[in-house]
Amino acid sequence: MGKKTYLKWYNKVGYGSGDIAGNVVYAFLSSFLMIYLTDTIGMDSGIVGTLMMVSKLFDGVTDIFFGSMIDKTKSRMGKARPWMLWAYIGCSAMIVMLFIVPAGASKFAQYAWFFVAYTLLNAVFYTANNIAYSALTSLITKNDSERVQMGSIRFMFAFGTSMLIQTITVDAVEAMGGGAAGWRTIAILYAVIGLIVNTISVLSVKELPAEELEDKKLVKKDLQEEKYGLKSAAKMLVSNKYYIIICVMYILMQIFTATLNMGIFFMTYILGDASLLGVFAWAINIPLIIGLLVTPFLVKKFNGMYKLNLMGYIIATVARGLVIAAGYMGNIPLMLLFSGIASLGMSPLQGDLNALIAECSEYTFLTKGKRIDGTMYSCTSLGVKIGGGIGTALSGWLLSASGYIANAAVQTSSCINMLYFMYLWIPMIINLVITIFLSRLNVERANATIRENN
């Protein structure tokens, strides 16, 4: 007899659409915030990068804090959905705030405005929303296949949204008048779209009652032991080696994405056409979406996620190496081809990542007797914020160190060399490191062994 199913197709699609809202925040900011602040407002990329990193100090504790709060929440909507719903209001407000930095204010006021809005977005609102959204993977179904399907659908929406934003935003800003006014209008539009879609996603699913999530014996034990503090939750996370691996990988994946999203500088000053960012976005994201479509079937074929993910990233690492070769040759068609192959190799991990985190949460439950799904999914928000922040900040620092001059017709040779390193070398190095971590991430086998021995 097959495993019980819990979701209809419209539940899965509704859940997955929540990443449209998430990427209205993430893709928009990671692709365009830096160039808006430097080339439109006139702020220094090095200072902006430093402020982003300082902001991460405030983010350090909020991930586990909000994860713990979600675990302790009891409401008619469940544990996670209330946080996902209400936190996005703050996300929408902060998107707009970041793109209405007062052009006539003093430099100190501009940097302060940016820092406060950026910190509130990342440390509070996006954290609460993203952890709650990710935790729903464990709270609305117990079926592993459905969890993989949800992850695949979710990231299809994510990469589709990212591709669309990277393709249309530059022209849309110009259509809205260009300059600060154009950026402000687009930010408001994206904020409204995100708010609407996030609400639809929240209302499209329902969380399972505790009795359904586990058998009665385990539920009773879990509920009795659920009274733990933030310190205890943090200890349980640190003691789970698979959580640490996934958390580090998530950070690396976000740095990878952030550096690629800075590609507008590479397209503008090396390839000579900023609109190529959209072309590369299609070359990267279409293969990702295709790979996500087949990931649930491949997981079944490979009898799990471990071998599939590892093989995929080996392919991705080799392909990114070939992108480097094509980049130095100046061969754009080959760059597009190998970028697509790399994305195809990366797609299985993107599709089953939430299911992997659910397995990590199960590992804690099997070894500690406590269910901390919300806290466990803190790695998603932690990875997005730290990884995305480091990636964007690193880009700012490297641009500043290389002598980047905003709006210059021609950049210095040191800046050109740095753009090659940022856009070509960093992604390949990151893929290689992730491949090494994946070789150690067989949490499915660990859980199966524990169940057999109990």
XYZ file of C-alpha atoms in Angstrom:
454
model
C 0.000 0.000 0.000
C 1.348 3.466 -0.917
C 1.852 6.227 1.560
C -1.135 8.378 2.431
C -1.370 11.613 0.443
C -2.470 14.889 2.000
C -2.423 17.502 -0.749
C -4.355 18.232 -3.931
C -2.588 19.736 -6.922
C -3.920 23.198 -6.091
C -2.526 22.959 -2.549
C 0.941 22.252 -3.952
C 0.716 25.039 -6.516
C -0.704 27.441 -3.948
C 2.083 26.631 -1.516
C 4.747 26.959 -4.213
C 3.458 30.362 -5.294
C 4.650 31.719 -1.963
C 8.145 31.887 -3.430
C 6.909 34.472 -5.914
C 6.449 36.714 -2.900
C 9.782 35.653 -1.422
C 11.690 36.440 -4.594
C 9.956 39.734 -5.128
C 12.045 40.590 -2.075
C 15.185 38.543 -2.591
C 15.747 38.622 -6.368
C 14.865 42.306 -6.654
C 17.182 43.364 -3.851
C 20.093 41.075 -4.683
C 20.059 42.003 -8.377
C 19.420 45.734 -8.245
C 19.807 47.251 -4.763
C 23.557 47.791 -5.053
C 23.476 49.410 -8.489
C 20.509 51.587 -7.385
C 22.382 52.787 -4.310
C 25.662 53.417 -6.154
C 24.617 54.698 -9.573
C 21.326 56.441 -8.713
C 21.775 57.654 -5.125
C 25.567 58.011 -5.250
C 26.443 55.918 -2.207
C 29.794 54.160 -1.882
C 29.700 50.416 -2.640
C 32.285 49.630 0.043
C 30.347 51.424 2.766
C 27.086 49.798 1.670
C 28.758 46.394 1.761
C 30.095 47.048 5.245
C 26.679 48.132 6.516
C 25.190 44.937 5.096
C 27.671 42.882 7.062
C 27.107 44.837 10.270
C 23.381 44.290 9.758
C 24.013 40.544 9.860
C 25.114 40.867 13.496
C 21.495 41.719 14.329
C 20.315 38.800 12.218
C 22.419 36.263 14.088
C 19.908 35.386 16.799
C 16.607 36.179 15.131
C 16.534 33.054 12.957
C 16.542 30.602 15.845
C 14.348 32.960 17.875
C 11.574 33.078 15.286
C 11.920 29.358 14.587
C 11.416 28.677 18.280
C 8.451 31.060 18.401
C 6.826 29.254 15.478
C 7.291 25.909 17.246
C 5.528 27.296 20.333
C 2.675 29.008 18.463
C -0.843 27.634 18.854
C -3.609 29.276 16.849
C -6.611 28.445 14.697
C -4.380 28.898 11.650
C -1.699 26.592 13.047
C 1.918 27.258 13.966
C 3.513 28.705 10.838
C 0.777 30.298 8.736
C 0.098 33.281 11.028
C 3.762 34.268 10.965
C 3.971 33.860 7.213
C 0.866 36.002 6.695
C 1.490 38.988 8.948
C 5.266 39.248 8.575
C 4.996 39.923 4.863
C 3.293 43.246 5.512
C 6.583 44.408 6.998
C 8.488 42.911 4.060
C 6.418 44.947 1.608
C 6.956 48.149 3.558
C 10.721 47.644 3.768
C 11.076 46.901 0.037
C 9.633 50.328 -0.652
C 11.708 52.003 2.078
C 14.948 50.699 0.559
C 14.105 52.255 -2.806
C 13.045 55.668 -1.526
C 16.348 56.677 0.068
C 16.114 60.506 0.200
C 18.370 61.750 -2.603
C 18.673 65.207 -1.074
C 19.548 64.079 2.453
C 23.042 64.061 3.923
C 25.229 61.029 3.277
C 24.971 60.034 6.937
C 21.156 60.171 6.770
C 21.141 58.100 3.565
C 23.343 55.394 5.054
C 21.284 55.387 8.281
C 18.026 55.105 6.306
C 19.399 52.192 4.302
C 20.815 50.423 7.349
C 17.619 50.602 9.419
C 15.350 49.474 6.567
C 17.733 46.710 5.489
C 18.094 45.403 9.035
C 14.345 45.426 9.747
C 13.678 43.619 6.487
C 16.237 40.879 7.065
C 16.354 40.473 10.837
C 12.628 40.700 11.521
C 10.071 40.526 8.735
C 11.759 38.355 6.093
C 13.063 36.021 8.790
C 9.642 35.365 10.282
C 7.987 34.982 6.880
C 10.612 32.732 5.310
C 11.057 30.364 8.247
C 7.283 29.958 8.556
C 6.950 29.333 4.818
C 9.689 26.700 4.813
C 8.392 25.012 7.980
C 5.058 24.386 6.268
C 6.779 21.608 4.308
C 6.767 19.504 7.470
C 3.452 20.768 8.839
C 1.004 20.210 5.962
C 2.062 16.704 4.868
C 3.887 13.634 6.156
C 4.397 12.214 2.673
C 8.042 12.399 1.514
C 7.096 12.432 -2.172
C 4.727 15.345 -1.619
C 7.475 17.225 0.203
C 9.825 16.805 -2.761
C 7.034 17.881 -5.137
C 6.358 20.949 -2.993
C 10.036 21.846 -3.044
C 10.227 21.459 -6.817
C 7.110 23.558 -7.416
C 8.274 26.140 -4.911
C 11.622 26.647 -6.597
C 10.107 26.649 -10.070
C 8.158 29.698 -8.939
C 11.285 31.105 -7.282
C 13.529 30.823 -10.315
C 10.756 31.854 -12.683
C 10.181 34.991 -10.635
C 13.902 35.700 -10.408
C 14.258 35.286 -14.165
C 11.307 37.588 -14.840
C 12.542 40.269 -12.441
C 16.040 40.223 -13.926
C 14.579 40.374 -17.433
C 12.070 43.205 -17.102
C 13.229 45.427 -14.243
C 15.790 47.602 -16.061
C 13.374 48.391 -18.901
C 10.470 48.780 -16.463
C 12.387 51.368 -14.439
C 13.082 53.346 -17.614
C 9.429 53.046 -18.665
C 8.446 54.548 -15.307
C 10.600 57.607 -15.884
C 14.005 56.282 -14.893
C 16.123 57.510 -12.019
C 14.990 57.436 -8.401
C 11.324 57.914 -9.354
C 11.402 54.886 -11.650
C 12.972 52.671 -8.992
C 10.420 53.871 -6.421
C 7.466 53.026 -8.665
C 8.767 49.537 -9.463
C 9.481 48.864 -5.781
C 5.902 49.768 -4.848
C 4.542 47.569 -7.661
C 6.636 44.583 -6.571
C 5.668 45.101 -2.929
C 1.949 45.000 -3.750
C 2.324 41.922 -5.962
C 4.282 40.143 -3.227
C 1.701 40.954 -0.574
C -1.182 39.620 -2.675
C 0.585 36.385 -3.685
C 1.837 35.701 -0.149
C -1.714 35.964 1.189
C -2.999 33.562 -1.490
C -0.252 31.086 -0.610
C -1.086 31.183 3.111
C -4.779 30.558 2.456
C -4.178 27.728 -0.020
C -2.996 25.176 2.575
C -3.903 23.992 6.062
C -1.614 22.627 8.738
C -2.183 19.118 10.034
C -3.161 18.617 13.683
C -0.486 17.197 15.990
C -2.311 13.853 16.096
C -1.918 13.548 12.336
C 1.750 14.536 12.231
C 2.813 11.630 14.453
C 1.208 8.593 16.022
C -0.476 9.199 19.373
C 2.364 7.816 21.459
C 4.963 10.063 19.815
C 2.657 13.074 19.876
C 2.166 12.732 23.609
C 5.895 12.549 24.210
C 6.581 15.399 21.819
C 4.028 17.713 23.384
C 5.292 17.005 26.867
C 8.853 17.834 25.902
C 8.045 20.797 23.694
C 8.649 23.253 26.540
C 12.205 24.238 25.762
C 13.924 27.590 25.587
C 15.923 29.303 22.895
C 19.182 28.031 24.381
C 17.968 24.415 24.346
C 16.770 24.747 20.763
C 20.139 26.137 19.705
C 21.932 23.234 21.378
C 19.757 20.722 19.552
C 20.554 22.384 16.238
C 24.291 22.471 16.871
C 24.276 18.803 17.912
C 22.700 17.829 14.579
C 25.649 17.538 12.169
C 23.324 17.337 9.185
C 21.733 20.665 10.123
C 25.190 22.252 10.234
C 26.040 20.860 6.785
C 22.763 22.058 5.265
C 23.064 25.457 6.924
C 26.578 25.976 5.538
C 25.477 24.748 2.110
C 22.492 27.075 2.159
C 24.763 30.017 2.923
C 27.104 29.023 0.090
C 24.195 28.623 -2.331
C 22.970 32.113 -1.510
C 26.456 33.591 -1.947
C 26.543 31.826 -5.320
C 23.208 33.378 -6.304
C 24.153 36.819 -4.985
C 27.373 36.919 -6.993
C 25.551 35.833 -10.157
C 22.908 38.466 -9.494
C 25.657 41.088 -9.510
C 26.129 40.069 -13.137
C 24.640 43.380 -14.256
C 28.097 44.866 -13.669
C 29.719 42.103 -15.774
C 27.177 42.564 -18.563
C 27.530 46.359 -18.520
C 31.286 46.791 -18.341
C 32.681 43.589 -19.927
C 30.040 42.354 -22.370
C 28.901 45.919 -23.051
C 25.149 45.364 -22.799
C 23.221 45.484 -19.500
C 20.202 43.825 -21.146
C 22.229 40.596 -21.428
C 21.442 40.069 -17.744
C 17.978 38.961 -18.851
C 19.405 36.619 -21.497
C 21.657 34.950 -18.957
C 18.762 34.798 -16.501
C 16.807 32.752 -19.044
C 19.805 30.506 -19.760
C 20.257 29.851 -16.043
C 16.667 29.602 -14.864
C 14.946 27.677 -17.674
C 17.192 24.597 -17.156
C 16.622 24.934 -13.411
C 12.876 24.885 -13.906
C 13.105 21.899 -16.276
C 15.259 20.059 -13.742
C 12.812 20.852 -10.958
C 9.983 19.364 -13.030
C 11.717 15.982 -13.177
C 13.336 16.007 -9.716
C 10.465 14.111 -7.977
C 10.759 11.333 -10.573
C 14.554 11.237 -10.316
C 14.394 10.976 -6.523
C 12.250 7.859 -6.918
C 14.564 6.439 -9.589
C 17.660 6.958 -7.418
C 15.831 5.660 -4.313
C 16.530 8.843 -2.410
C 18.184 12.225 -2.655
C 21.818 11.546 -1.751
C 23.262 10.104 -4.985
C 21.129 12.355 -7.183
C 22.250 15.559 -5.447
C 25.916 14.566 -5.422
C 25.958 13.560 -9.085
C 24.132 16.746 -10.053
C 26.649 19.014 -8.329
C 29.619 17.190 -9.845
C 28.128 18.020 -13.251
C 27.434 21.606 -12.143
C 31.005 22.141 -10.942
C 32.535 20.897 -14.204
C 30.107 23.046 -16.216
C 30.951 26.182 -14.208
C 34.608 25.518 -14.996
C 33.708 25.515 -18.678
C 31.829 28.812 -18.203
C 35.132 30.295 -17.005
C 36.913 29.110 -20.147
C 34.146 30.458 -22.389
C 34.126 33.745 -20.491
C 37.812 34.416 -21.091
C 37.311 33.469 -24.751
C 34.521 36.043 -24.936
C 32.213 33.395 -26.386
C 28.738 34.353 -25.158
C 26.861 31.379 -26.736
C 29.188 28.909 -24.971
C 28.830 30.825 -21.708
C 25.057 30.517 -22.033
C 25.251 26.811 -22.890
C 27.515 25.817 -20.003
C 25.602 28.070 -17.564
C 22.473 26.135 -18.505
C 24.160 22.753 -18.006
C 25.434 23.870 -14.599
C 21.938 24.959 -13.604
C 20.504 21.623 -14.702
C 22.984 19.855 -12.447
C 22.104 22.088 -9.512
C 18.346 21.642 -9.887
C 17.829 18.380 -7.923
C 19.239 19.885 -4.711
C 17.097 22.975 -5.168
C 14.021 20.803 -5.583
C 14.565 18.439 -2.663
C 16.244 20.824 -0.220
C 13.128 21.312 1.899
C 12.659 17.538 2.028
C 16.280 17.210 3.171
C 15.649 19.699 5.967
C 12.562 17.700 6.950
C 14.835 14.640 7.167
C 17.193 16.644 9.385
C 14.274 17.588 11.613
C 13.303 13.926 11.769
C 16.878 13.059 12.780
C 16.595 15.414 15.772
C 13.241 13.889 16.701
C 14.607 10.352 16.454
C 17.715 11.152 18.507
C 16.393 13.776 20.957
C 12.667 13.011 21.160
C 11.734 16.624 20.428
C 10.085 18.100 17.366
C 11.540 21.449 16.358
C 10.399 21.875 12.753
C 10.178 25.659 12.908
C 13.560 25.987 14.573
C 15.107 23.511 12.137
C 13.907 25.527 9.157
C 15.703 28.556 10.576
C 18.585 27.446 8.338
C 16.593 28.628 5.302
C 16.267 32.174 6.571
C 19.754 32.112 8.074
C 21.186 30.940 4.771
C 19.282 33.501 2.682
C 20.246 36.392 4.933
C 23.847 35.537 5.726
C 24.619 34.077 2.311
C 22.824 36.792 0.377
C 24.263 39.480 2.645
C 27.815 38.164 2.389
C 27.489 37.754 -1.372
C 26.195 41.272 -1.944
C 28.527 42.820 0.624
C 31.514 40.932 -0.778
C 30.641 42.225 -4.224
C 30.522 45.758 -2.855
C 33.872 45.401 -1.131
C 35.534 43.845 -4.167
C 34.125 46.503 -6.486
C 35.339 49.265 -4.189
C 38.783 47.666 -3.750
C 39.153 47.267 -7.517
C 38.571 50.972 -8.150
C 35.058 50.750 -9.589
C 33.758 54.129 -10.796
C 29.966 54.460 -10.977
C 28.629 55.252 -14.462
C 32.135 55.344 -15.986
C 32.254 54.686 -19.720
C 35.319 52.491 -19.255
C 36.453 50.816 -16.010
C 40.057 50.334 -14.908
C 41.879 47.094 -15.745
C 41.873 46.143 -12.045
C 38.089 46.508 -11.957
C 37.696 44.448 -15.149
C 39.832 41.653 -13.665
C 37.759 41.762 -10.485
C 34.506 41.458 -12.432
C 35.847 38.325 -14.114
C 36.727 36.865 -10.714
C 33.374 37.770 -9.172
C 31.147 36.493 -11.959
C 33.165 33.498 -13.204
C 35.473 32.143 -10.516
C 33.506 32.573 -7.282
C 30.467 30.529 -8.490
C 32.692 27.642 -9.612
C 34.619 27.571 -6.331
C 31.379 27.576 -4.350
C 29.950 24.693 -6.388
C 33.093 22.658 -5.699
C 32.811 23.233 -1.938
C 29.096 22.324 -1.939
C 29.921 19.088 -3.772
C 32.305 18.137 -0.966
C 29.633 18.828 1.662
C 27.052 16.809 -0.270
C 29.303 13.770 -0.082
C 28.760 13.875 3.721
C 25.001 14.485 3.690
C 23.397 11.042 3.732
C 20.814 11.859 6.412
C 18.249 9.517 4.830
C 20.454 6.508 5.523
C 21.137 7.728 9.075
C 17.405 7.974 9.825
C 16.724 4.556 8.313
C 19.459 3.013 10.467
C 18.032 4.563 13.642
C 14.533 3.293 12.846
C 15.873 -0.212 12.175
C 17.722 -0.286 15.488
C 14.746 0.932 17.542
